[in-house]
Coordinates of C-alpha atoms and ligand atoms in Angstrom, one line a residue:
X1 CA 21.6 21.7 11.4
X2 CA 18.6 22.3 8.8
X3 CA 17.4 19.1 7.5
X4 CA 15.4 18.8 4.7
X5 CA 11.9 17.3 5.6
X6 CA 11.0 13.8 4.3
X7 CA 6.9 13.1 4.3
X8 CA 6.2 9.1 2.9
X9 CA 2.8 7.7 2.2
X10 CA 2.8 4.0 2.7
X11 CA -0.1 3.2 0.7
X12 CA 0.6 -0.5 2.3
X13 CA -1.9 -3.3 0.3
X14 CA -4.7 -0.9 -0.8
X15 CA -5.9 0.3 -3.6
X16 CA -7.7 -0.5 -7.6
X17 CA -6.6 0.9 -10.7
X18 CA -9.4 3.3 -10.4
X19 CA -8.6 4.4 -7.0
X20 CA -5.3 5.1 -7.1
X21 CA -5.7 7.0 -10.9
X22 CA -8.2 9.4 -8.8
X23 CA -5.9 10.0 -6.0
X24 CA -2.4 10.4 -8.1
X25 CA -5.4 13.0 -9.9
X26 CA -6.2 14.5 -6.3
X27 CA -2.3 14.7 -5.7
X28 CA -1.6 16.6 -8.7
X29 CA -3.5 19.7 -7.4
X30 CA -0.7 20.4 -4.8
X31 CA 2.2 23.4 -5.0
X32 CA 4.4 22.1 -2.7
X33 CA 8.3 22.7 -3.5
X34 CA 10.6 19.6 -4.4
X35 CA 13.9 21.1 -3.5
X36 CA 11.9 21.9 -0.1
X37 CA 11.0 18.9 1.1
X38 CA 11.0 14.7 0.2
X39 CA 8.0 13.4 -0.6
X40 CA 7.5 9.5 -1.3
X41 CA 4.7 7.1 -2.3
X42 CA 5.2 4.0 -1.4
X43 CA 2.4 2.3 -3.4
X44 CA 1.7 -1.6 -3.8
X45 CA 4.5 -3.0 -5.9
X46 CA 2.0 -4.0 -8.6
X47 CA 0.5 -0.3 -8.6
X48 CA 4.2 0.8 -9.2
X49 CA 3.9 1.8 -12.7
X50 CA 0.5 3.4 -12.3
X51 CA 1.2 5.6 -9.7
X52 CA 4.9 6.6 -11.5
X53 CA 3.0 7.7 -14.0
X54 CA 0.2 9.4 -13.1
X55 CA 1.9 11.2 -10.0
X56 CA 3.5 14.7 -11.2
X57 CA 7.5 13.7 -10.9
X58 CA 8.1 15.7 -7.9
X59 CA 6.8 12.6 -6.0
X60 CA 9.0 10.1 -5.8
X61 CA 7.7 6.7 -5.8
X62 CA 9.5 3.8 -4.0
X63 CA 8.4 0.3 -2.9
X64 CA 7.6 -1.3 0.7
X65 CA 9.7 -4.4 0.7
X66 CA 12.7 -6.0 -1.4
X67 CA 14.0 -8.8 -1.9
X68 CA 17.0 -10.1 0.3
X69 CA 18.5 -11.7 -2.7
X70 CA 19.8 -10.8 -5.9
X71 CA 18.3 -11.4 -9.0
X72 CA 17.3 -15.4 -9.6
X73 CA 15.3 -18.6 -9.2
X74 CA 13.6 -16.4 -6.1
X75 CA 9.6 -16.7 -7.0
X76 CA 8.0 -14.2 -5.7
X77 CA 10.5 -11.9 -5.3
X78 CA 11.5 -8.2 -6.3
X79 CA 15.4 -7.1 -6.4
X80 CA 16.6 -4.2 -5.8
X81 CA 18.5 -4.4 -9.5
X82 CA 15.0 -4.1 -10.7
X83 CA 13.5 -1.6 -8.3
X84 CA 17.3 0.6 -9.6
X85 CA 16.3 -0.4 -13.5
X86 CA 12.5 1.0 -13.2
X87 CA 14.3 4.5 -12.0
X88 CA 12.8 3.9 -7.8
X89 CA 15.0 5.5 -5.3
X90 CA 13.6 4.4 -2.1
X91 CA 12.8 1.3 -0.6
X92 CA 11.1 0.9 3.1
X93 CA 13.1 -1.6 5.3
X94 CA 11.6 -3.4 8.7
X95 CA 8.0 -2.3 8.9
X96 CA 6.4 -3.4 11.8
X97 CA 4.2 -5.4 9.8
X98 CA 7.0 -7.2 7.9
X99 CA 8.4 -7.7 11.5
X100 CA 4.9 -9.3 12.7
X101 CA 3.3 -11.3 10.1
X102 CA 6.1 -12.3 8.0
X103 CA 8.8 -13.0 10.6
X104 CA 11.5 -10.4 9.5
X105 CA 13.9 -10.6 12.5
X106 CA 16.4 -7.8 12.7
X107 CA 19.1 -9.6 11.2
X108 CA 16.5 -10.1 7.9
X109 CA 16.0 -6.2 7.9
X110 CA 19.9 -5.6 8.4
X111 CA 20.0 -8.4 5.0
X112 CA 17.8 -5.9 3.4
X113 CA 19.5 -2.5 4.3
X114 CA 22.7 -4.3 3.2
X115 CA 21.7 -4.7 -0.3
X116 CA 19.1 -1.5 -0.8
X117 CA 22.5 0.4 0.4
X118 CA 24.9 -1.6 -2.2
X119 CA 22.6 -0.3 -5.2
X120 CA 24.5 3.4 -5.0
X121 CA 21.3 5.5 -6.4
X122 CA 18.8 3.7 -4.1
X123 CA 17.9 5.0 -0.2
X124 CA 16.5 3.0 2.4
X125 CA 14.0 4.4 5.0
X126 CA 14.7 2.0 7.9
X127 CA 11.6 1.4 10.2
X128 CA 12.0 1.0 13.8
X129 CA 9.4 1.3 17.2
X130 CA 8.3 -1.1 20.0
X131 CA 4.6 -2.4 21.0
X132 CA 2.8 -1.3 23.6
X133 CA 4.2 -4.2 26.0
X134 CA 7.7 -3.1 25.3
X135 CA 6.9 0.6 26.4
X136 CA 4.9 -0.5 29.3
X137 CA 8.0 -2.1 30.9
X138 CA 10.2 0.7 30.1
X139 CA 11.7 -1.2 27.0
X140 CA 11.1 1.6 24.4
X141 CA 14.7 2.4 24.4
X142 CA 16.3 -0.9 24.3
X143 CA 13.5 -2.4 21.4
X144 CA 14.9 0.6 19.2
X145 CA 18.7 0.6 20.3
X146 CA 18.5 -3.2 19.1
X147 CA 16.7 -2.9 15.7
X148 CA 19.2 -0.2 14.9
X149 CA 22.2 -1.2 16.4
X150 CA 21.3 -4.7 13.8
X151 CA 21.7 -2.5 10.7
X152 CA 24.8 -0.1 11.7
X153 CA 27.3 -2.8 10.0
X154 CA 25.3 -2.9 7.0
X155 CA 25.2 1.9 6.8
X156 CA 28.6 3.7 5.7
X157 CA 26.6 6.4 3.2
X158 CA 24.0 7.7 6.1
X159 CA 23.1 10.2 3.3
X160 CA 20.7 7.5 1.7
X161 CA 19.2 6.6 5.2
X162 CA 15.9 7.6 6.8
X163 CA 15.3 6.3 9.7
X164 CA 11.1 5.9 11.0
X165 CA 10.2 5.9 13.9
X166 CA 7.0 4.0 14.5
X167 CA 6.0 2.9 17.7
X168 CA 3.7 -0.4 16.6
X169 CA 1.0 0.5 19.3
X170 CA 0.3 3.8 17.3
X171 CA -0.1 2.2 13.5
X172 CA -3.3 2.4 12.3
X173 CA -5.4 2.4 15.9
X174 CA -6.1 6.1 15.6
X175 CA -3.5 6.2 19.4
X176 CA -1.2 8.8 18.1
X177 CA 2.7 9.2 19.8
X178 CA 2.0 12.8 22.1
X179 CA 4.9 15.6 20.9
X180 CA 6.5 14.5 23.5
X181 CA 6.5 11.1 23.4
X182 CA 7.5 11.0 19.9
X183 CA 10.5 13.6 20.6
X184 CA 11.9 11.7 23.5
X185 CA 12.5 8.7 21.5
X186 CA 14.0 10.9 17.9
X187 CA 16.1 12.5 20.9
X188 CA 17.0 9.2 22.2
X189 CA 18.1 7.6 18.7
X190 CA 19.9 10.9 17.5
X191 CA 21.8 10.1 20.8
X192 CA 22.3 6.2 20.5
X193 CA 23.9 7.2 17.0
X194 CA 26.1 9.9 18.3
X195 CA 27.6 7.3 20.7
X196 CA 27.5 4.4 18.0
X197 CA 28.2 6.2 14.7
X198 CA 29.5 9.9 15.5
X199 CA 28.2 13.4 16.1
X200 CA 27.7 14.5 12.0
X201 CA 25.0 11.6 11.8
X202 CA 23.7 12.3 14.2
X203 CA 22.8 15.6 13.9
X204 CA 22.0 15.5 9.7
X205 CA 20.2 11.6 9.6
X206 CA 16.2 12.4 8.9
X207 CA 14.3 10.9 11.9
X208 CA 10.3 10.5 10.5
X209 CA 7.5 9.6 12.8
X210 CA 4.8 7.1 11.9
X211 CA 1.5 6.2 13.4
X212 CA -2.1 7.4 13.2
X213 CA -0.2 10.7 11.4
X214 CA -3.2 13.0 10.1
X215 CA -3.7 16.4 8.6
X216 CA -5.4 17.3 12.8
X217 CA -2.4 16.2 14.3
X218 CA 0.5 16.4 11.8
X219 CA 1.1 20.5 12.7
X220 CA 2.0 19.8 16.1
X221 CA 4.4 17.0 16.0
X222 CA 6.5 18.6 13.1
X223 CA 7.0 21.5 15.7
X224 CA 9.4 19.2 17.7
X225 CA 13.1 19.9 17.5
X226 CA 14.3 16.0 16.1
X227 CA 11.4 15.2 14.3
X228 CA 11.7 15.6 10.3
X229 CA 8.8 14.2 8.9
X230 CA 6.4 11.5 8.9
X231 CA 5.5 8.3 7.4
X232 CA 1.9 8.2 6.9
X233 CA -0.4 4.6 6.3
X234 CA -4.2 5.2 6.5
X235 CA -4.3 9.3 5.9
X236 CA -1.7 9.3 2.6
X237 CA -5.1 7.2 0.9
X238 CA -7.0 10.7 1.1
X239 CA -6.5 14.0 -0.3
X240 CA -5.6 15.3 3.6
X241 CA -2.2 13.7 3.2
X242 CA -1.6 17.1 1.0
X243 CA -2.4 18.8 4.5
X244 CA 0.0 16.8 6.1
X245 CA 3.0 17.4 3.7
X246 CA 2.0 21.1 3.9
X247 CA 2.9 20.9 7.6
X248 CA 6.4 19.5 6.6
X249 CA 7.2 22.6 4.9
Ligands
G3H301 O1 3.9 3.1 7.3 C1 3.0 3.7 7.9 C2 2.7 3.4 9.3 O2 2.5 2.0 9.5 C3 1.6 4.3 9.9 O3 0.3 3.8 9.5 O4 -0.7 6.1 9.5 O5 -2.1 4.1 9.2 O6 -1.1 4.5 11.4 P1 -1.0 4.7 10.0

């Protein structure tokens, strides 16, 4: 099954005015081809606005966290009526660094993926990966099989779903996922979701790698079979994240 490739750049909680005007400038110099692949900027939610507009429109621009709850007395808080009103499309769900510092459990996450998912034009990319002690006991498997298996109540339209794959020992510590590594566990989920969901997701859900991605790096791990794309912290805050959605073509 072709699937179209999905390249995100999680710009996380960096950036100025000025720094993120040059960059969307930088950005504007690439010829990639929309209907080709996904591309998505996941800027800081304040930085929304900025980046919509001074990104060409073949970027889309999404945000990296949602509310739980509707709209409300919820200080603090962004819905996902409001991220649908200001024309977003994606929303990231379970980051490893939501997970870590501000205690979203799996059954928080599956909250989120339950409401992104009831706003019919919005798409969730669902983040998912184990730390290094998990994979040193042999746990890779069964840390990813449970932050799925969380969510699959919450998914019936798998066509607004991208699931990342980020194993938490690889963000930002330069300790890239091998080829290998990184196919074994897209294998391993497109398998877990065969037995769970059924063949058809299976095969067509995009499956995105994330951790230490860079423009070096980024050619060779595209070349594996269940691997459909990346999402990209540190490198999509320099022009070379052009190189690495170049390779996703
Ligand atoms: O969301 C992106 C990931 O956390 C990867 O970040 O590319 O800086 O390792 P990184």
């Amino acid at each position: 099954m072709v699937r179209t490739p999905w390249v995100g750049g999680n710009w996380k909680c960096n950036g100025t005015v000025g720094s993120i005007t040059d960059l969307c400038g930088e950005f504007g110099k690439t010829g990639f081809d929309p209907k080709s692949i996904d591309v998505v900027i996941f800027p800081p939610a304040l930085h929304a606005s900025l980046a919509r507009e001074k990104l060409p429109s073949k970027f889309h621009v999404g945000l990296q966290n949602c509310s739980k709850t509707h709209n409300g007395a919820f200080t603090g808080e962004i819905s996902v009526e409001m991220i649908k009103d200001f024309g977003l499309r994606w929303v990231l769900a379970g980051h490893s660094e939501r997970r870590q510092y501000y205690g979203e459990t799996d059954e928080v996450v599956a909250e989120k993926v339950d409401i992104i998912l009831q706003e019919k034009d919005l798409s969730v990319v669902l983040c998912v990966g184990e730390h290094l002690k998990d994979r040193e006991a042999n746990k890779t498997n069964d840390v990813v099989d449970a932050q799925l298996e969380a969510c699959l109540p919450k998914i019936s339209d798998w066509d607004r779903v991208v699931i990342a794959y980020e194993p938490v020992w690889a963000i930002g510590t330069g300790k890239v996922a091998t080829p290998a590594q990184a196919q074994e566990v897209h294998e391993h989920i497109r398998a877990f979701l065969k037995a769970k969901v059924n063949e058809d997701v299976a095969n067509k859900v995009r499956i995105v790698y994330g951790g230490s991605v860079n423009a070096a790096n980024s050619t060779e791990l595209i070349l594996q079979p269940d691997l459909d794309g990346f999402l990209v912290g540190g490198a999509s805050l320099k022009k070379d994240f052009l190189e690495i959605i170049a390779s996703g073509l």
